[in-house]
Every structure is written in structure tokens, then in C-alpha cells.
PDB file of C-alpha atoms in Angstrom:
ATOM      1  CA  UNK A   1       0.050  -0.205   0.164  1.00 55.00           C
ATOM      2  CA  UNK A   2       2.016   3.007  -1.163  1.00 73.00           C
ATOM      3  CA  UNK A   3       1.911   5.722   1.034  1.00 90.00           C
ATOM      4  CA  UNK A   4       1.513   9.630   0.136  1.00 94.00           C
ATOM      5  CA  UNK A   5       3.292  10.564  -2.839  1.00 95.00           C
ATOM      6  CA  UNK A   6       4.729  14.220  -3.782  1.00 97.00           C
ATOM      7  CA  UNK A   7       6.315  15.229  -6.402  1.00 96.00           C
ATOM      8  CA  UNK A   8       9.171  16.525  -7.513  1.00 97.00           C
ATOM      9  CA  UNK A   9      11.027  16.187  -4.395  1.00 96.00           C
ATOM     10  CA  UNK A  10      13.117  18.971  -5.326  1.00 97.00           C
ATOM     11  CA  UNK A  11      11.938  21.888  -7.251  1.00 98.00           C
ATOM     12  CA  UNK A  12      13.987  25.318  -8.229  1.00 98.00           C
ATOM     13  CA  UNK A  13      12.588  28.181  -9.734  1.00 98.00           C
ATOM     14  CA  UNK A  14      13.603  31.879 -10.345  1.00 97.00           C
ATOM     15  CA  UNK A  15      11.874  34.693  -9.121  1.00 97.00           C
ATOM     16  CA  UNK A  16       8.855  35.257 -11.276  1.00 97.00           C
ATOM     17  CA  UNK A  17       8.234  31.848 -12.428  1.00 98.00           C
ATOM     18  CA  UNK A  18       5.535  29.242 -11.536  1.00 98.00           C
ATOM     19  CA  UNK A  19       5.847  26.328  -9.135  1.00 98.00           C
ATOM     20  CA  UNK A  20       3.423  23.222  -9.352  1.00 98.00           C
ATOM     21  CA  UNK A  21       3.712  20.546  -6.638  1.00 98.00           C
ATOM     22  CA  UNK A  22       1.764  17.425  -6.642  1.00 98.00           C
ATOM     23  CA  UNK A  23       0.556  15.313  -4.316  1.00 97.00           C
ATOM     24  CA  UNK A  24      -1.021  11.989  -4.648  1.00 96.00           C
ATOM     25  CA  UNK A  25      -2.969  10.813  -1.156  1.00 94.00           C
ATOM     26  CA  UNK A  26      -3.060   6.984  -0.038  1.00 91.00           C
ATOM     27  CA  UNK A  27      -5.376   5.108  -1.570  1.00 88.00           C
ATOM     28  CA  UNK A  28      -8.854   5.226  -0.171  1.00 84.00           C
ATOM     29  CA  UNK A  29      -8.062   8.448   1.198  1.00 87.00           C
ATOM     30  CA  UNK A  30     -10.178  11.503  -0.119  1.00 86.00           C
ATOM     31  CA  UNK A  31      -8.874  14.329   2.281  1.00 90.00           C
ATOM     32  CA  UNK A  32      -5.787  16.175   1.380  1.00 93.00           C
ATOM     33  CA  UNK A  33      -3.934  18.997   3.555  1.00 95.00           C
ATOM     34  CA  UNK A  34      -1.098  20.996   2.500  1.00 97.00           C
ATOM     35  CA  UNK A  35       1.935  22.750   4.802  1.00 97.00           C
ATOM     36  CA  UNK A  36       4.722  24.680   4.338  1.00 97.00           C
ATOM     37  CA  UNK A  37       7.709  24.482   6.527  1.00 95.00           C
ATOM     38  CA  UNK A  38      10.128  27.376   7.044  1.00 91.00           C
ATOM     39  CA  UNK A  39      13.604  26.940   7.817  1.00 84.00           C
ATOM     40  CA  UNK A  40      14.133  26.355  11.533  1.00 80.00           C
ATOM     41  CA  UNK A  41      10.310  26.574  12.023  1.00 85.00           C
ATOM     42  CA  UNK A  42       7.156  23.912  12.489  1.00 87.00           C
ATOM     43  CA  UNK A  43       4.870  23.149   9.721  1.00 94.00           C
ATOM     44  CA  UNK A  44       2.163  25.537   9.148  1.00 95.00           C
ATOM     45  CA  UNK A  45      -1.444  24.635   7.819  1.00 95.00           C
ATOM     46  CA  UNK A  46      -2.071  26.136   4.607  1.00 96.00           C
ATOM     47  CA  UNK A  47      -5.038  24.393   3.125  1.00 96.00           C
ATOM     48  CA  UNK A  48      -7.672  21.529   3.272  1.00 93.00           C
ATOM     49  CA  UNK A  49      -9.188  19.808   0.302  1.00 93.00           C
ATOM     50  CA  UNK A  50     -11.643  17.002  -0.363  1.00 90.00           C
ATOM     51  CA  UNK A  51     -12.400  16.103  -3.944  1.00 88.00           C
ATOM     52  CA  UNK A  52     -13.245  18.906  -6.246  1.00 89.00           C
ATOM     53  CA  UNK A  53     -13.821  21.184  -3.203  1.00 92.00           C
ATOM     54  CA  UNK A  54     -11.699  23.141  -1.181  1.00 94.00           C
ATOM     55  CA  UNK A  55     -12.835  23.185   2.904  1.00 90.00           C
ATOM     56  CA  UNK A  56     -10.425  25.352   4.408  1.00 90.00           C
ATOM     57  CA  UNK A  57      -8.007  27.465   3.096  1.00 93.00           C
ATOM     58  CA  UNK A  58      -7.452  30.043   6.157  1.00 91.00           C
ATOM     59  CA  UNK A  59      -3.710  29.202   5.825  1.00 92.00           C
ATOM     60  CA  UNK A  60      -3.304  30.005   2.700  1.00 95.00           C
ATOM     61  CA  UNK A  61      -1.689  33.586   1.454  1.00 94.00           C
ATOM     62  CA  UNK A  62      -4.148  35.703  -0.326  1.00 90.00           C
ATOM     63  CA  UNK A  63      -2.380  35.849  -3.362  1.00 95.00           C
ATOM     64  CA  UNK A  64      -0.065  33.886  -5.645  1.00 97.00           C
ATOM     65  CA  UNK A  65      -1.229  30.707  -4.017  1.00 98.00           C
ATOM     66  CA  UNK A  66      -3.863  28.283  -4.953  1.00 97.00           C
ATOM     67  CA  UNK A  67      -4.657  24.692  -4.384  1.00 97.00           C
ATOM     68  CA  UNK A  68      -6.968  22.260  -6.332  1.00 96.00           C
ATOM     69  CA  UNK A  69      -7.970  18.344  -5.804  1.00 95.00           C
ATOM     70  CA  UNK A  70      -9.947  17.125  -9.124  1.00 93.00           C
ATOM     71  CA  UNK A  71     -11.909  14.116  -9.559  1.00 90.00           C
ATOM     72  CA  UNK A  72      -9.212  12.528 -11.072  1.00 90.00           C
ATOM     73  CA  UNK A  73      -5.644  13.117 -10.595  1.00 92.00           C
ATOM     74  CA  UNK A  74      -3.592  14.032  -7.734  1.00 95.00           C
ATOM     75  CA  UNK A  75      -4.132  17.669  -5.695  1.00 97.00           C
ATOM     76  CA  UNK A  76      -1.944  20.463  -7.166  1.00 98.00           C
ATOM     77  CA  UNK A  77      -0.610  23.301  -4.802  1.00 98.00           C
ATOM     78  CA  UNK A  78       0.474  26.360  -7.467  1.00 98.00           C
ATOM     79  CA  UNK A  79       2.417  29.156  -6.499  1.00 98.00           C
ATOM     80  CA  UNK A  80       2.581  31.872  -9.023  1.00 98.00           C
ATOM     81  CA  UNK A  81       5.311  34.592  -9.765  1.00 98.00           C
ATOM     82  CA  UNK A  82       7.259  32.757  -6.930  1.00 98.00           C
ATOM     83  CA  UNK A  83       9.558  35.121  -4.641  1.00 97.00           C
ATOM     84  CA  UNK A  84      12.556  34.440  -2.564  1.00 95.00           C
ATOM     85  CA  UNK A  85      10.323  33.874   0.680  1.00 94.00           C
ATOM     86  CA  UNK A  86       8.333  31.155  -1.026  1.00 96.00           C
ATOM     87  CA  UNK A  87      11.622  28.893  -0.651  1.00 96.00           C
ATOM     88  CA  UNK A  88      10.463  26.355   2.017  1.00 96.00           C
ATOM     89  CA  UNK A  89       9.670  22.490   2.066  1.00 96.00           C
ATOM     90  CA  UNK A  90       5.785  21.898   1.372  1.00 98.00           C
ATOM     91  CA  UNK A  91       4.024  18.746   2.816  1.00 97.00           C
ATOM     92  CA  UNK A  92       1.058  17.097   1.879  1.00 96.00           C
ATOM     93  CA  UNK A  93      -0.788  14.828   4.351  1.00 94.00           C
ATOM     94  CA  UNK A  94      -3.971  12.777   3.582  1.00 92.00           C
ATOM     95  CA  UNK A  95      -6.507  11.355   5.875  1.00 87.00           C
ATOM     96  CA  UNK A  96      -9.726   8.768   4.967  1.00 80.00           C
ATOM     97  CA  UNK A  97     -12.025  10.781   6.613  1.00 68.00           C
ATOM     98  CA  UNK A  98     -12.823  14.271   7.836  1.00 59.00           C
ATOM     99  CA  UNK A  99     -13.471  12.279  11.464  1.00 58.00           C
ATOM    100  CA  UNK A 100     -11.206  14.301  13.800  1.00 52.00           C
ATOM    101  CA  UNK A 101      -9.531  11.210  15.302  1.00 53.00           C
ATOM    102  CA  UNK A 102      -7.796   9.723  12.184  1.00 67.00           C
ATOM    103  CA  UNK A 103      -4.343  11.205  12.055  1.00 80.00           C
ATOM    104  CA  UNK A 104      -2.852  12.456   8.769  1.00 88.00           C
ATOM    105  CA  UNK A 105      -0.624  10.732   6.660  1.00 90.00           C
ATOM    106  CA  UNK A 106       2.400  12.517   5.693  1.00 94.00           C
ATOM    107  CA  UNK A 107       4.359  12.780   2.260  1.00 95.00           C
ATOM    108  CA  UNK A 108       7.850  12.846   1.872  1.00 94.00           C
ATOM    109  CA  UNK A 109       7.802  16.927   1.020  1.00 96.00           C
ATOM    110  CA  UNK A 110       8.881  19.000  -1.727  1.00 97.00           C
ATOM    111  CA  UNK A 111      11.743  21.168  -1.328  1.00 96.00           C
ATOM    112  CA  UNK A 112      11.272  24.656  -3.042  1.00 97.00           C
ATOM    113  CA  UNK A 113      14.387  26.816  -3.769  1.00 97.00           C
ATOM    114  CA  UNK A 114      13.974  30.339  -5.454  1.00 97.00           C
ATOM    115  CA  UNK A 115      16.634  31.686  -7.044  1.00 96.00           C
TER     116      UNK A 115
ATOM    117  CA  UNK B   1      -6.328  30.805  18.294  1.00 70.00           C
ATOM    118  CA  UNK B   2      -4.780  27.680  19.185  1.00 83.00           C
ATOM    119  CA  UNK B   3      -1.189  27.815  20.016  1.00 92.00           C
ATOM    120  CA  UNK B   4       1.749  24.926  20.816  1.00 96.00           C
ATOM    121  CA  UNK B   5       4.691  25.916  22.129  1.00 96.00           C
ATOM    122  CA  UNK B   6       7.729  23.373  22.500  1.00 97.00           C
ATOM    123  CA  UNK B   7      10.026  25.389  24.835  1.00 96.00           C
ATOM    124  CA  UNK B   8      13.041  23.066  24.339  1.00 96.00           C
ATOM    125  CA  UNK B   9      14.929  23.754  20.627  1.00 95.00           C
ATOM    126  CA  UNK B  10      17.238  20.874  21.700  1.00 97.00           C
ATOM    127  CA  UNK B  11      17.810  18.119  23.928  1.00 97.00           C
ATOM    128  CA  UNK B  12      20.663  15.534  24.302  1.00 97.00           C
ATOM    129  CA  UNK B  13      20.459  12.533  26.050  1.00 97.00           C
ATOM    130  CA  UNK B  14      22.601   9.462  26.330  1.00 97.00           C
ATOM    131  CA  UNK B  15      21.913   6.175  24.648  1.00 97.00           C
ATOM    132  CA  UNK B  16      19.528   3.661  26.705  1.00 97.00           C
ATOM    133  CA  UNK B  17      18.677   6.783  28.998  1.00 97.00           C
ATOM    134  CA  UNK B  18      14.969   8.169  29.078  1.00 97.00           C
ATOM    135  CA  UNK B  19      14.115  11.484  27.906  1.00 98.00           C
ATOM    136  CA  UNK B  20      10.982  13.805  28.074  1.00 98.00           C
ATOM    137  CA  UNK B  21      10.272  16.956  25.981  1.00 98.00           C
ATOM    138  CA  UNK B  22       7.787  19.288  26.955  1.00 98.00           C
ATOM    139  CA  UNK B  23       5.015  20.919  25.071  1.00 98.00           C
ATOM    140  CA  UNK B  24       2.136  23.061  26.198  1.00 98.00           C
ATOM    141  CA  UNK B  25      -0.833  24.654  24.476  1.00 97.00           C
ATOM    142  CA  UNK B  26      -3.482  26.962  24.593  1.00 95.00           C
ATOM    143  CA  UNK B  27      -7.263  26.380  23.441  1.00 91.00           C
ATOM    144  CA  UNK B  28     -10.449  27.414  24.269  1.00 90.00           C
ATOM    145  CA  UNK B  29     -11.857  24.051  23.385  1.00 87.00           C
ATOM    146  CA  UNK B  30     -12.880  21.145  25.578  1.00 86.00           C
ATOM    147  CA  UNK B  31     -12.393  18.341  23.144  1.00 87.00           C
ATOM    148  CA  UNK B  32      -9.415  17.895  20.861  1.00 90.00           C
ATOM    149  CA  UNK B  33      -6.504  15.677  19.842  1.00 91.00           C
ATOM    150  CA  UNK B  34      -2.693  15.823  20.247  1.00 94.00           C
ATOM    151  CA  UNK B  35      -0.143  14.628  18.639  1.00 95.00           C
ATOM    152  CA  UNK B  36       3.588  13.809  18.792  1.00 97.00           C
ATOM    153  CA  UNK B  37       5.451  13.517  15.458  1.00 96.00           C
ATOM    154  CA  UNK B  38       9.016  12.406  14.636  1.00 96.00           C
ATOM    155  CA  UNK B  39      10.950  14.052  11.645  1.00 94.00           C
ATOM    156  CA  UNK B  40      14.258  12.274  10.697  1.00 93.00           C
ATOM    157  CA  UNK B  41      16.733  13.894   8.219  1.00 90.00           C
ATOM    158  CA  UNK B  42      14.907  12.536   5.679  1.00 88.00           C
ATOM    159  CA  UNK B  43      12.137  15.075   6.221  1.00 87.00           C
ATOM    160  CA  UNK B  44       9.491  12.698   6.446  1.00 89.00           C
ATOM    161  CA  UNK B  45       6.937  13.364   9.061  1.00 92.00           C
ATOM    162  CA  UNK B  46       6.148   9.999  11.498  1.00 93.00           C
ATOM    163  CA  UNK B  47       3.252   9.864  13.869  1.00 93.00           C
ATOM    164  CA  UNK B  48       4.738   8.868  17.145  1.00 96.00           C
ATOM    165  CA  UNK B  49       1.779   8.750  19.469  1.00 95.00           C
ATOM    166  CA  UNK B  50      -1.548  10.361  19.761  1.00 93.00           C
ATOM    167  CA  UNK B  51      -3.910  11.528  22.542  1.00 93.00           C
ATOM    168  CA  UNK B  52      -7.357  12.148  22.607  1.00 89.00           C
ATOM    169  CA  UNK B  53      -8.130  15.055  25.011  1.00 90.00           C
ATOM    170  CA  UNK B  54     -11.485  13.080  26.513  1.00 88.00           C
ATOM    171  CA  UNK B  55      -9.379  10.383  27.750  1.00 87.00           C
ATOM    172  CA  UNK B  56      -7.788  10.215  30.893  1.00 84.00           C
ATOM    173  CA  UNK B  57      -5.232   7.545  30.687  1.00 89.00           C
ATOM    174  CA  UNK B  58      -1.682   8.540  28.918  1.00 92.00           C
ATOM    175  CA  UNK B  59      -1.282   7.072  25.734  1.00 91.00           C
ATOM    176  CA  UNK B  60       1.536   4.663  25.157  1.00 91.00           C
ATOM    177  CA  UNK B  61       3.444   3.077  22.258  1.00 91.00           C
ATOM    178  CA  UNK B  62       5.966   0.951  23.316  1.00 94.00           C
ATOM    179  CA  UNK B  63       9.232   3.038  24.164  1.00 96.00           C
ATOM    180  CA  UNK B  64       6.943   6.057  23.958  1.00 97.00           C
ATOM    181  CA  UNK B  65       4.288   7.518  26.235  1.00 96.00           C
ATOM    182  CA  UNK B  66       2.786  10.584  27.078  1.00 97.00           C
ATOM    183  CA  UNK B  67       2.057  12.729  30.189  1.00 96.00           C
ATOM    184  CA  UNK B  68      -1.241  14.689  29.405  1.00 96.00           C
ATOM    185  CA  UNK B  69      -2.213  17.185  31.957  1.00 95.00           C
ATOM    186  CA  UNK B  70      -5.397  18.866  30.545  1.00 94.00           C
ATOM    187  CA  UNK B  71      -6.015  21.309  33.054  1.00 94.00           C
ATOM    188  CA  UNK B  72      -2.147  22.402  32.785  1.00 95.00           C
ATOM    189  CA  UNK B  73      -2.738  22.118  29.042  1.00 96.00           C
ATOM    190  CA  UNK B  74       0.645  20.072  29.034  1.00 97.00           C
ATOM    191  CA  UNK B  75       1.228  17.439  26.734  1.00 97.00           C
ATOM    192  CA  UNK B  76       5.120  16.019  27.579  1.00 97.00           C
ATOM    193  CA  UNK B  77       6.834  13.220  25.346  1.00 98.00           C
ATOM    194  CA  UNK B  78       8.739  10.059  27.204  1.00 98.00           C
ATOM    195  CA  UNK B  79      11.168   8.429  25.320  1.00 98.00           C
ATOM    196  CA  UNK B  80      12.478   5.314  27.448  1.00 97.00           C
ATOM    197  CA  UNK B  81      15.776   3.193  26.344  1.00 97.00           C
ATOM    198  CA  UNK B  82      16.741   5.797  23.735  1.00 97.00           C
ATOM    199  CA  UNK B  83      18.341   4.831  20.723  1.00 97.00           C
ATOM    200  CA  UNK B  84      20.193   6.346  17.857  1.00 96.00           C
ATOM    201  CA  UNK B  85      17.275   5.911  15.526  1.00 96.00           C
ATOM    202  CA  UNK B  86      15.619   8.264  17.927  1.00 97.00           C
ATOM    203  CA  UNK B  87      17.637  11.364  16.794  1.00 97.00           C
ATOM    204  CA  UNK B  88      15.207  13.636  14.955  1.00 97.00           C
ATOM    205  CA  UNK B  89      13.263  16.792  14.949  1.00 96.00           C
ATOM    206  CA  UNK B  90      10.039  15.854  17.303  1.00 97.00           C
ATOM    207  CA  UNK B  91       7.071  18.000  17.099  1.00 96.00           C
ATOM    208  CA  UNK B  92       4.037  18.704  19.068  1.00 97.00           C
ATOM    209  CA  UNK B  93       0.547  19.283  17.054  1.00 95.00           C
ATOM    210  CA  UNK B  94      -2.749  19.778  18.199  1.00 94.00           C
ATOM    211  CA  UNK B  95      -6.174  19.505  16.323  1.00 90.00           C
ATOM    212  CA  UNK B  96      -9.873  20.453  17.776  1.00 85.00           C
ATOM    213  CA  UNK B  97     -12.441  17.799  17.403  1.00 80.00           C
ATOM    214  CA  UNK B  98     -14.859  19.866  16.206  1.00 66.00           C
ATOM    215  CA  UNK B  99     -16.175  20.793  12.808  1.00 56.00           C
ATOM    216  CA  UNK B 100     -14.376  23.501  10.836  1.00 52.00           C
ATOM    217  CA  UNK B 101     -10.561  24.122  11.121  1.00 52.00           C
ATOM    218  CA  UNK B 102      -8.960  20.423  10.505  1.00 74.00           C
ATOM    219  CA  UNK B 103      -5.412  21.384   9.935  1.00 87.00           C
ATOM    220  CA  UNK B 104      -2.763  20.588  12.500  1.00 92.00           C
ATOM    221  CA  UNK B 105      -1.261  23.429  14.634  1.00 93.00           C
ATOM    222  CA  UNK B 106       2.698  22.503  15.132  1.00 95.00           C
ATOM    223  CA  UNK B 107       5.276  23.660  17.788  1.00 96.00           C
ATOM    224  CA  UNK B 108       8.158  24.876  16.748  1.00 94.00           C
ATOM    225  CA  UNK B 109       9.961  21.377  17.320  1.00 95.00           C
ATOM    226  CA  UNK B 110      12.856  20.041  19.802  1.00 97.00           C
ATOM    227  CA  UNK B 111      15.725  18.695  18.114  1.00 97.00           C
ATOM    228  CA  UNK B 112      16.458  15.363  19.766  1.00 98.00           C
ATOM    229  CA  UNK B 113      20.379  14.420  19.969  1.00 98.00           C
ATOM    230  CA  UNK B 114      21.321  10.986  21.268  1.00 97.00           C
ATOM    231  CA  UNK B 115      24.622  10.520  22.638  1.00 96.00           C
ATOM    232  CA  UNK B 116      26.166   7.023  22.082  1.00 93.00           C
TER     233      UNK B 116
END
């Protein structure tokens, strides 16, 4: 049973370019969460999605960031016009249900470097 | 808003000894869940242990146990018989049990060093 998959593992972008980060949840999981980890910090919640719906985006920056989880295919976190401050590790997690007792299973993360 | 505080940026322990990592949190909720995650150098987040706030009994997973003090809003992790493979960053996390915000709130982490 494959775990949460994220790709790419490392992504380098120049300032002003777009970054697309992909997340495939565990088999049978329909809930996806994105987190950002800045250097020397804990993970910060960004957005929670179910298939074709954004449930909670309270942690998403208001501009340049968007997320989707289509009916088919992986969840995508998209960052437009990247800036150096976007350099971080981005983690995706999934869970099988919104029942609060279920823990979230994390992917290996994508490390974004903006040059 | 909920906050999670880990006051020990770094802890060091001798192999085979016991170490306790501290975590406090602030919430106005009465029902919630608490977690400890381990992040080794590979950066993979691994769930170590979880605690439901409505349960008075402290959770235990093999060498890992917690001391959950609900009134004090404290949730410390005890690692017994420390092993070299326990070396990692450890993050305490909180999640309310009600509807609404489903994201985890993390502390800043404690870097655990195991001395051989």
C-alpha cells in the first residue's frame, strides 16, 4: 500500500516563475492537506481539500497561491510569480475521513528553492 | 487561535537513557486531539503517538509514552531506552475535534540528539 506521494522532491525556480507541486494521497483517502515548513520552523497549515472542493483555506496566502484536488488525478499546489520568501518545504498529508480522530499521513515533502 | 509551544529547541540524551520533551498548548476548546510527530533527517513526518483529550489515560506506544495534563494544557513525550534511531526533530501538534478547522497546529519542534 503506497504512502502519500509527492513530486517533485526538489524544485528550483527563478523569481517570477510558477511552481506546481503535486500530491497523490494514500489509496482510499479523499482528504488532502497542504503545509509549509520554513527553515527552523514547524509546519504551518495552508489548505484542506476534499475531491473538487476547498474546505478550509485559512492558512493560504491571499495572493499567488492556489490549490485544487480534481476528481481525477493528484492534488496540485500552485504558486505563481514565486519570490525568495516562498523557499520552503511543502508537505502534503492525507486522511481517509474528516473524523477528527484520524491522524494525517504525510508525504516526503517538496523542497522549493527560489533563486 | 490555538497555539502550541515547545520550549526546548534542543535536547541531548545518552543512549539507553530516558528523555522527556515538553509541549504546552493554548485552546478554548474542551475536546481535541494531540499528537507527537518525528521528523528524521529524511524530513518524512512520522506519527509517534496521539492522545484524545477526553481520555484520562495517557497514551503509550512501546518506548514512547505521554504525560497529558489537561488542566495545565501540557502534553510531554517520554522516550525510554533511547536509541540512536530516535535522533530527529520532534513536533507536538494539536487539532480540535469539532467541525471547521481540520489542519494541525504544530509547535516549532525540539531537536533530539542521542549520544552514543
